[in-house]
Amino acid sequence: MPLDLNAIRDEFPLLQSKIYLNNCSYGVLSRTVERAFHEYLRSRHVYGSHWEQWVTRLERLRGVLGELLQCVPADVSVSSSVSESVNSLAGSIVPSGSRDTVVVTDFDFPTTSQIWLAQQRRGVRIVRAPADESGLHIPLERFDELIDERTLLVSVPYVCYRNGVRLHLEPIIRLAHDRGALVLVDAYQALGSQPLSAPELGADFLVGGCLKYLLGTAGMAFMYVRDSEQFPISPTSTGWFAQEDVNAMDIYHNRPASSARRFESGTPNISGIYACTAGVELLLGYGLENVQRQVDHLTGRIAEGAATRGWPLITPVEDGCHGAMMALASTDAPALVRQLADDGIVVSDRDGNVRIAPHFYNNDDDIDSLLRSLEKNSQLL
């Protein structure tokens, strides 16, 4: 069933006053998520502390994330940020024998690269898969050259946060597994804009957060761990919510959960749990196939508008080669972002590019307004 955009847009009050195209940075607050925040606050007013209900809410979020990732909830760990999840994973990866190398890429978000670079103090060797001369592709041959018998793990983003380039992950994952290496996928810029089955993708680990296309808020993230109860690694960073029995309060033993929950740590962000559960449930209710169809339509209109006007579109436009954003090269990206803001249009800039990231609640009128404002400021393109 097609999306009812008028009804959907009423759910997001900001859209009445702004043309919001910055969903790669933060999604728009919905009425549903706002009510969830108030529900949490009511629980504080009524109960003070309500841990039984709050732990139940955490498990409800885990279940919703399992639905999003099309995996069993036990394979999902919940954290405060992707940084927390990747640090927990990094602390469990121990160089042994000849396997001492982590492969990173030129398309990484700073967090993932920085965390793996920090592991050099533990004896981890870092090699980087470079982009080609265009800066918009990392050929599979680069991974083929770098992944070998020394490779412990390959860390790769699904969609590059700077330019919207979407990597073809399946051959990279297959190559890594054929050579005995693990794979971590950073899916932050993809999740919520398209259906994604973590088990079918085949990565050993997949991380994401709730504040962008998942319609939640900052302070909540997650990590999928493939077949977590059989996976042989366990982190050295831990906490009471990572224990098999959270209520044991055992200070004499460390008994981590057998599920992905062993990658968690301390007291979770309870208000964030309320908000992010509401956001992901709202998104799933619209249907991710419908969401992807609308996002593809809108990014296609942006690409077509740029091409017909001769503007320097950075993001590749071929099907399957980009995520839910389009990037335009600018002579002064911060200035262009400010000019667009003066026209009520919210975008952002990275790496000299203006990032335009629609979501399913945006419509054709939003794109028309964007194109008119860009025409008015074309000297900055």
Short mmCIF file of C-alpha atoms in Angstrom, two decimals:
data_model
loop_
_atom_site.label_atom_id
_atom_site.label_comp_id
_atom_site.label_asym_id
_atom_site.label_seq_id
_atom_site.Cartn_x
_atom_site.Cartn_y
_atom_site.Cartn_z
CA MET A 1 0.00 0.00 0.00
CA PRO A 2 1.46 3.44 -0.93
CA LEU A 3 2.45 5.74 1.91
CA ASP A 4 -0.05 8.46 2.90
CA LEU A 5 2.46 11.29 2.98
CA ASN A 6 0.00 13.88 4.29
CA ALA A 7 -0.78 11.75 7.35
CA ILE A 8 2.86 10.82 7.80
CA ARG A 9 4.04 14.42 7.68
CA ASP A 10 1.53 15.38 10.36
CA GLU A 11 3.35 12.93 12.63
CA PHE A 12 6.53 15.03 12.36
CA PRO A 13 5.74 18.65 13.40
CA LEU A 14 9.10 20.09 12.29
CA LEU A 15 8.13 19.44 8.68
CA GLN A 16 5.49 22.16 8.94
CA SER A 17 8.20 24.81 9.32
CA LYS A 18 11.38 23.30 7.85
CA ILE A 19 12.40 21.37 4.77
CA TYR A 20 14.46 18.84 6.62
CA LEU A 21 16.99 16.95 4.49
CA ASN A 22 19.60 16.12 7.13
CA ASN A 23 18.47 12.66 8.15
CA CYS A 24 22.00 11.27 7.75
CA SER A 25 22.81 13.33 10.85
CA TYR A 26 19.63 13.19 12.96
CA GLY A 27 16.08 12.13 12.15
CA VAL A 28 13.05 14.34 12.80
CA LEU A 29 11.28 14.04 16.15
CA SER A 30 7.86 12.41 15.80
CA ARG A 31 4.81 12.86 17.99
CA THR A 32 5.06 9.17 18.86
CA VAL A 33 8.63 9.45 20.12
CA GLU A 34 7.78 12.62 22.03
CA ARG A 35 4.97 10.74 23.80
CA ALA A 36 7.44 7.98 24.65
CA PHE A 37 9.72 10.51 26.35
CA HIS A 38 6.75 11.74 28.38
CA GLU A 39 5.84 8.16 29.28
CA TYR A 40 9.32 7.70 30.72
CA LEU A 41 9.02 10.94 32.68
CA ARG A 42 5.66 9.82 34.06
CA SER A 43 7.28 6.61 35.29
CA ARG A 44 9.82 8.72 37.17
CA HIS A 45 7.12 10.89 38.72
CA VAL A 46 4.92 7.94 39.69
CA TYR A 47 7.49 5.34 40.75
CA GLY A 48 10.81 7.12 41.22
CA SER A 49 12.62 3.96 40.18
CA HIS A 50 10.83 1.25 38.24
CA TRP A 51 13.58 -1.19 37.31
CA GLU A 52 11.36 -4.17 36.61
CA GLN A 53 9.49 -2.17 33.98
CA TRP A 54 12.66 -0.58 32.61
CA VAL A 55 14.43 -3.92 32.11
CA THR A 56 11.31 -5.18 30.36
CA ARG A 57 11.51 -2.13 28.11
CA LEU A 58 15.13 -2.95 27.28
CA GLU A 59 14.10 -6.42 26.15
CA ARG A 60 11.25 -4.94 24.11
CA LEU A 61 13.79 -2.74 22.32
CA ARG A 62 16.02 -5.78 21.73
CA GLY A 63 13.05 -7.56 20.16
CA VAL A 64 12.23 -4.60 17.92
CA LEU A 65 15.86 -4.38 16.79
CA GLY A 66 15.76 -8.10 16.06
CA GLU A 67 12.76 -7.45 13.82
CA LEU A 68 14.61 -4.61 12.12
CA LEU A 69 17.71 -6.75 11.51
CA GLN A 70 15.66 -9.88 10.75
CA CYS A 71 17.54 -11.86 13.38
CA VAL A 72 16.82 -13.48 16.72
CA PRO A 73 16.82 -10.88 19.53
CA ALA A 74 19.49 -12.83 21.44
CA ASP A 75 21.98 -11.87 18.71
CA VAL A 76 21.54 -8.14 19.47
CA SER A 77 23.48 -6.22 22.11
CA VAL A 78 22.29 -2.76 23.11
CA SER A 79 24.71 0.05 23.93
CA SER A 80 24.91 3.81 24.31
CA SER A 81 26.83 4.34 21.04
CA VAL A 82 28.52 2.55 18.19
CA SER A 83 31.78 3.56 19.85
CA GLU A 84 30.84 1.55 22.94
CA SER A 85 29.91 -1.49 20.86
CA VAL A 86 33.04 -1.42 18.71
CA ASN A 87 35.29 -0.84 21.73
CA SER A 88 33.71 -3.87 23.40
CA LEU A 89 34.35 -5.91 20.28
CA ALA A 90 37.91 -4.58 19.88
CA GLY A 91 38.71 -5.60 23.45
CA SER A 92 37.68 -9.16 22.68
CA ILE A 93 39.77 -9.48 19.52
CA VAL A 94 43.18 -10.77 20.53
CA PRO A 95 46.01 -11.01 17.99
CA SER A 96 47.30 -14.55 18.06
CA GLY A 97 49.85 -16.40 16.00
CA SER A 98 50.10 -14.91 12.54
CA ARG A 99 46.68 -13.21 12.67
CA ASP A 100 47.39 -9.69 13.84
CA THR A 101 45.88 -7.41 11.16
CA VAL A 102 42.69 -5.35 10.91
CA VAL A 103 41.68 -3.97 7.50
CA VAL A 104 39.95 -0.56 7.53
CA THR A 105 38.93 1.69 4.62
CA ASP A 106 39.05 5.23 3.29
CA PHE A 107 35.25 5.39 3.70
CA ASP A 108 35.20 4.78 7.47
CA PHE A 109 33.41 7.00 9.94
CA PRO A 110 36.04 8.40 12.34
CA THR A 111 34.87 6.24 15.26
CA THR A 112 35.63 2.90 13.66
CA SER A 113 39.01 3.90 12.27
CA GLN A 114 40.06 5.58 15.51
CA ILE A 115 39.10 2.60 17.65
CA TRP A 116 41.01 0.16 15.46
CA LEU A 117 44.01 2.49 15.27
CA ALA A 118 44.03 2.59 19.07
CA GLN A 119 44.49 -1.20 19.06
CA GLN A 120 47.99 -0.75 17.66
CA ARG A 121 49.10 -0.41 21.28
CA ARG A 122 47.94 -4.02 21.75
CA GLY A 123 49.98 -5.27 18.82
CA VAL A 124 47.30 -4.98 16.13
CA ARG A 125 48.56 -4.10 12.66
CA ILE A 126 46.32 -1.74 10.67
CA VAL A 127 46.10 -1.65 6.88
CA ARG A 128 43.70 0.53 4.90
CA ALA A 129 41.77 -0.20 1.70
CA PRO A 130 42.16 3.01 -0.35
CA ALA A 131 39.61 4.64 -2.61
CA ASP A 132 40.46 4.92 -6.30
CA GLU A 133 41.44 8.17 -8.00
CA SER A 134 37.81 9.34 -8.18
CA GLY A 135 37.50 8.99 -4.42
CA LEU A 136 34.14 7.30 -4.94
CA HIS A 137 35.00 3.60 -5.23
CA ILE A 138 37.05 1.07 -3.35
CA PRO A 139 37.66 -1.70 -5.90
CA LEU A 140 37.35 -5.25 -4.66
CA GLU A 141 40.94 -5.72 -5.85
CA ARG A 142 42.12 -3.49 -3.00
CA PHE A 143 40.54 -5.85 -0.47
CA ASP A 144 41.92 -8.84 -2.36
CA GLU A 145 45.43 -7.40 -2.01
CA LEU A 146 45.09 -6.69 1.72
CA ILE A 147 43.10 -9.63 3.14
CA ASP A 148 45.43 -12.56 3.70
CA GLU A 149 46.51 -15.11 6.29
CA ARG A 150 47.45 -12.27 8.70
CA THR A 151 43.97 -10.70 8.64
CA LEU A 152 42.06 -10.95 11.88
CA LEU A 153 39.12 -8.69 11.00
CA VAL A 154 37.85 -6.50 8.16
CA SER A 155 35.97 -3.36 9.25
CA VAL A 156 33.89 -1.80 6.49
CA PRO A 157 31.02 0.71 6.25
CA TYR A 158 27.87 -0.09 4.29
CA VAL A 159 27.39 3.54 3.20
CA CYS A 160 30.06 6.25 3.43
CA TYR A 161 28.92 9.13 5.62
CA ARG A 162 30.78 11.72 3.52
CA ASN A 163 29.52 11.00 0.02
CA GLY A 164 26.72 8.44 0.21
CA VAL A 165 28.66 5.75 -1.67
CA ARG A 166 27.28 2.29 -0.94
CA LEU A 167 29.80 -0.52 -0.92
CA HIS A 168 28.98 -3.92 -2.38
CA LEU A 169 29.55 -5.91 0.78
CA GLU A 170 28.79 -9.48 -0.24
CA PRO A 171 32.01 -10.12 -2.21
CA ILE A 172 34.09 -8.42 0.49
CA ILE A 173 32.52 -10.58 3.21
CA ARG A 174 32.93 -13.72 1.12
CA LEU A 175 36.59 -12.91 0.43
CA ALA A 176 37.29 -12.28 4.12
CA HIS A 177 35.58 -15.47 5.26
CA ASP A 178 37.31 -17.55 2.60
CA ARG A 179 40.62 -16.35 4.08
CA GLY A 180 39.63 -16.96 7.70
CA ALA A 181 38.94 -13.34 8.74
CA LEU A 182 36.01 -11.86 10.65
CA VAL A 183 33.93 -8.97 9.28
CA LEU A 184 32.42 -5.95 11.02
CA VAL A 185 29.92 -3.83 9.05
CA ASP A 186 29.08 -0.27 10.10
CA ALA A 187 25.49 0.04 8.82
CA TYR A 188 24.63 3.31 10.60
CA GLN A 189 23.96 5.21 7.34
CA ALA A 190 21.84 2.41 5.84
CA LEU A 191 19.60 1.05 8.57
CA GLY A 192 16.13 2.53 8.51
CA SER A 193 16.25 3.60 4.86
CA GLN A 194 15.97 0.06 3.43
CA PRO A 195 15.24 -3.50 4.52
CA LEU A 196 18.34 -5.30 5.75
CA SER A 197 18.76 -8.88 6.93
CA ALA A 198 21.89 -9.13 9.04
CA PRO A 199 22.01 -12.97 8.86
CA GLU A 200 21.63 -12.94 5.06
CA LEU A 201 24.30 -10.27 4.69
CA GLY A 202 26.67 -12.68 6.38
CA ALA A 203 28.86 -10.33 8.42
CA ASP A 204 30.02 -11.54 11.83
CA PHE A 205 29.18 -8.20 13.45
CA LEU A 206 27.01 -5.28 12.36
CA VAL A 207 26.61 -1.99 14.22
CA GLY A 208 24.16 0.88 13.98
CA GLY A 209 22.43 3.53 16.05
CA CYS A 210 18.95 4.92 16.54
CA LEU A 211 19.28 8.65 16.01
CA LYS A 212 19.27 8.88 12.19
CA TYR A 213 16.88 7.00 9.91
CA LEU A 214 15.54 4.90 12.81
CA LEU A 215 13.66 7.94 14.19
CA GLY A 216 14.88 7.56 17.77
CA THR A 217 17.33 9.65 19.73
CA ALA A 218 21.00 9.91 20.59
CA GLY A 219 22.45 7.68 23.28
CA MET A 220 21.23 4.33 21.91
CA ALA A 221 23.05 1.97 19.56
CA PHE A 222 23.36 -1.76 18.99
CA MET A 223 25.51 -4.55 17.61
CA TYR A 224 24.41 -7.73 15.86
CA VAL A 225 26.60 -10.75 16.65
CA ARG A 226 26.19 -13.68 14.25
CA ASP A 227 25.10 -16.85 16.05
CA SER A 228 26.13 -15.14 19.28
CA GLU A 229 25.65 -18.14 21.58
CA GLN A 230 28.10 -20.18 19.48
CA PHE A 231 30.52 -17.32 18.77
CA PRO A 232 33.72 -18.04 20.73
CA ILE A 233 34.81 -14.54 21.76
CA SER A 234 33.97 -12.59 24.88
CA PRO A 235 35.00 -9.01 25.75
CA THR A 236 37.22 -7.92 28.61
CA SER A 237 35.15 -4.74 29.03
CA THR A 238 31.94 -5.63 30.82
CA GLY A 239 29.36 -4.56 33.39
CA TRP A 240 26.39 -5.81 35.34
CA PHE A 241 24.02 -5.75 32.35
CA ALA A 242 26.45 -8.03 30.48
CA GLN A 243 26.12 -10.80 33.05
CA GLU A 244 24.12 -13.96 32.51
CA ASP A 245 22.00 -13.09 35.55
CA VAL A 246 21.67 -9.31 35.80
CA ASN A 247 20.05 -9.66 39.22
CA ALA A 248 22.76 -11.85 40.76
CA MET A 249 24.83 -8.86 41.97
CA ASP A 250 27.78 -11.24 42.23
CA ILE A 251 30.99 -9.37 42.99
CA TYR A 252 33.06 -12.57 43.20
CA HIS A 253 32.60 -13.90 39.68
CA ASN A 254 32.35 -12.61 36.12
CA ARG A 255 29.75 -14.73 34.33
CA PRO A 256 28.98 -13.02 31.01
CA ALA A 257 25.80 -13.81 29.14
CA SER A 258 26.07 -16.47 26.45
CA SER A 259 24.10 -14.27 24.07
CA ALA A 260 25.15 -10.99 22.43
CA ARG A 261 24.21 -9.30 25.69
CA ARG A 262 27.74 -10.09 26.94
CA PHE A 263 28.90 -7.12 24.81
CA GLU A 264 26.82 -4.72 26.91
CA SER A 265 28.08 -2.91 29.99
CA GLY A 266 26.39 -0.88 32.72
CA THR A 267 23.06 0.79 33.38
CA PRO A 268 21.44 1.57 30.01
CA ASN A 269 19.96 4.84 28.83
CA ILE A 270 16.39 4.28 30.02
CA SER A 271 14.85 7.39 28.48
CA GLY A 272 16.56 6.52 25.21
CA ILE A 273 15.12 3.01 25.37
CA TYR A 274 11.59 4.43 25.53
CA ALA A 275 12.23 6.84 22.65
CA CYS A 276 14.11 4.46 20.38
CA THR A 277 11.65 1.62 20.80
CA ALA A 278 8.88 4.00 19.76
CA GLY A 279 10.89 5.29 16.80
CA VAL A 280 11.82 1.89 15.38
CA GLU A 281 8.29 0.54 15.91
CA LEU A 282 6.89 3.56 14.10
CA LEU A 283 9.26 3.06 11.19
CA LEU A 284 8.55 -0.67 10.92
CA GLY A 285 4.84 0.11 10.93
CA TYR A 286 5.23 2.07 7.70
CA GLY A 287 7.05 -0.86 6.06
CA LEU A 288 10.71 -0.69 5.12
CA GLU A 289 9.97 -1.60 1.51
CA ASN A 290 7.71 1.48 1.32
CA VAL A 291 10.38 3.57 3.02
CA GLN A 292 13.04 2.46 0.55
CA ARG A 293 10.75 3.12 -2.41
CA GLN A 294 10.15 6.71 -1.29
CA VAL A 295 13.80 7.36 -0.45
CA ASP A 296 14.88 5.99 -3.84
CA HIS A 297 12.34 8.24 -5.54
CA LEU A 298 13.57 11.33 -3.71
CA THR A 299 17.30 10.68 -4.18
CA GLY A 300 16.55 9.98 -7.86
CA ARG A 301 14.85 13.37 -8.19
CA ILE A 302 17.85 15.08 -6.56
CA ALA A 303 20.25 13.28 -8.91
CA GLU A 304 18.15 14.12 -11.96
CA GLY A 305 17.84 17.76 -10.91
CA ALA A 306 21.59 18.05 -10.46
CA ALA A 307 22.36 16.34 -13.77
CA THR A 308 20.00 18.50 -15.84
CA ARG A 309 21.54 21.65 -14.35
CA GLY A 310 25.14 20.50 -14.70
CA TRP A 311 25.83 20.54 -10.97
CA PRO A 312 28.76 18.47 -9.66
CA LEU A 313 27.05 15.48 -8.05
CA ILE A 314 29.61 13.47 -6.08
CA THR A 315 27.46 10.44 -5.25
CA PRO A 316 27.20 7.72 -7.91
CA VAL A 317 23.63 7.48 -9.20
CA GLU A 318 23.55 3.86 -10.40
CA ASP A 319 21.11 1.56 -8.61
CA GLY A 320 22.69 -0.09 -5.58
CA CYS A 321 25.69 2.27 -5.58
CA HIS A 322 24.42 4.89 -3.13
CA GLY A 323 22.59 5.13 0.15
CA ALA A 324 19.88 7.55 1.27
CA MET A 325 21.93 10.67 0.57
CA MET A 326 23.25 12.69 -2.34
CA ALA A 327 26.37 14.85 -2.07
CA LEU A 328 27.10 17.94 -4.16
CA ALA A 329 30.59 19.41 -4.44
CA SER A 330 30.75 23.03 -3.32
CA THR A 331 33.30 25.82 -3.48
CA ASP A 332 32.25 26.72 0.08
CA ALA A 333 30.08 24.00 1.60
CA PRO A 334 29.55 25.66 5.02
CA ALA A 335 28.41 28.87 3.28
CA LEU A 336 26.01 26.95 1.03
CA VAL A 337 24.57 25.13 4.04
CA ARG A 338 23.95 28.53 5.67
CA GLN A 339 22.32 29.92 2.53
CA LEU A 340 20.00 26.93 2.31
CA ALA A 341 19.17 27.34 6.00
CA ASP A 342 18.11 30.93 5.28
CA ASP A 343 15.53 29.42 2.94
CA GLY A 344 14.35 27.01 5.65
CA ILE A 345 16.20 24.01 4.21
CA VAL A 346 18.29 21.89 6.60
CA VAL A 347 21.28 20.00 5.16
CA SER A 348 24.87 19.50 6.32
CA ASP A 349 28.39 19.48 4.91
CA ARG A 350 31.25 17.02 5.01
CA ASP A 351 34.55 16.92 3.15
CA GLY A 352 33.73 19.92 0.94
CA ASN A 353 30.39 18.43 -0.08
CA VAL A 354 26.83 19.38 0.78
CA ARG A 355 25.00 16.28 2.00
CA ILE A 356 21.30 16.03 1.13
CA ALA A 357 19.63 13.17 2.95
CA PRO A 358 15.85 12.77 2.55
CA HIS A 359 13.71 10.28 4.41
CA PHE A 360 10.35 8.72 3.62
CA TYR A 361 8.43 11.67 5.13
CA ASN A 362 9.92 14.11 2.62
CA ASN A 363 7.93 14.84 -0.54
CA ASP A 364 8.38 16.24 -4.05
CA ASP A 365 7.66 19.77 -2.87
CA ASP A 366 10.66 19.52 -0.54
CA ILE A 367 12.91 18.57 -3.45
CA ASP A 368 11.48 21.32 -5.66
CA SER A 369 12.23 23.88 -2.94
CA LEU A 370 15.75 22.49 -2.54
CA LEU A 371 16.45 22.76 -6.27
CA ARG A 372 15.15 26.34 -6.41
CA SER A 373 17.37 27.34 -3.49
CA LEU A 374 20.40 25.64 -5.05
CA GLU A 375 19.73 27.47 -8.31
CA LYS A 376 19.69 30.76 -6.42
CA ASN A 377 23.06 29.87 -4.86
CA SER A 378 24.60 28.05 -7.80
CA GLN A 379 27.75 30.18 -7.58
CA LEU A 380 28.65 28.07 -4.54
CA LEU A 381 28.46 24.82 -6.52
#
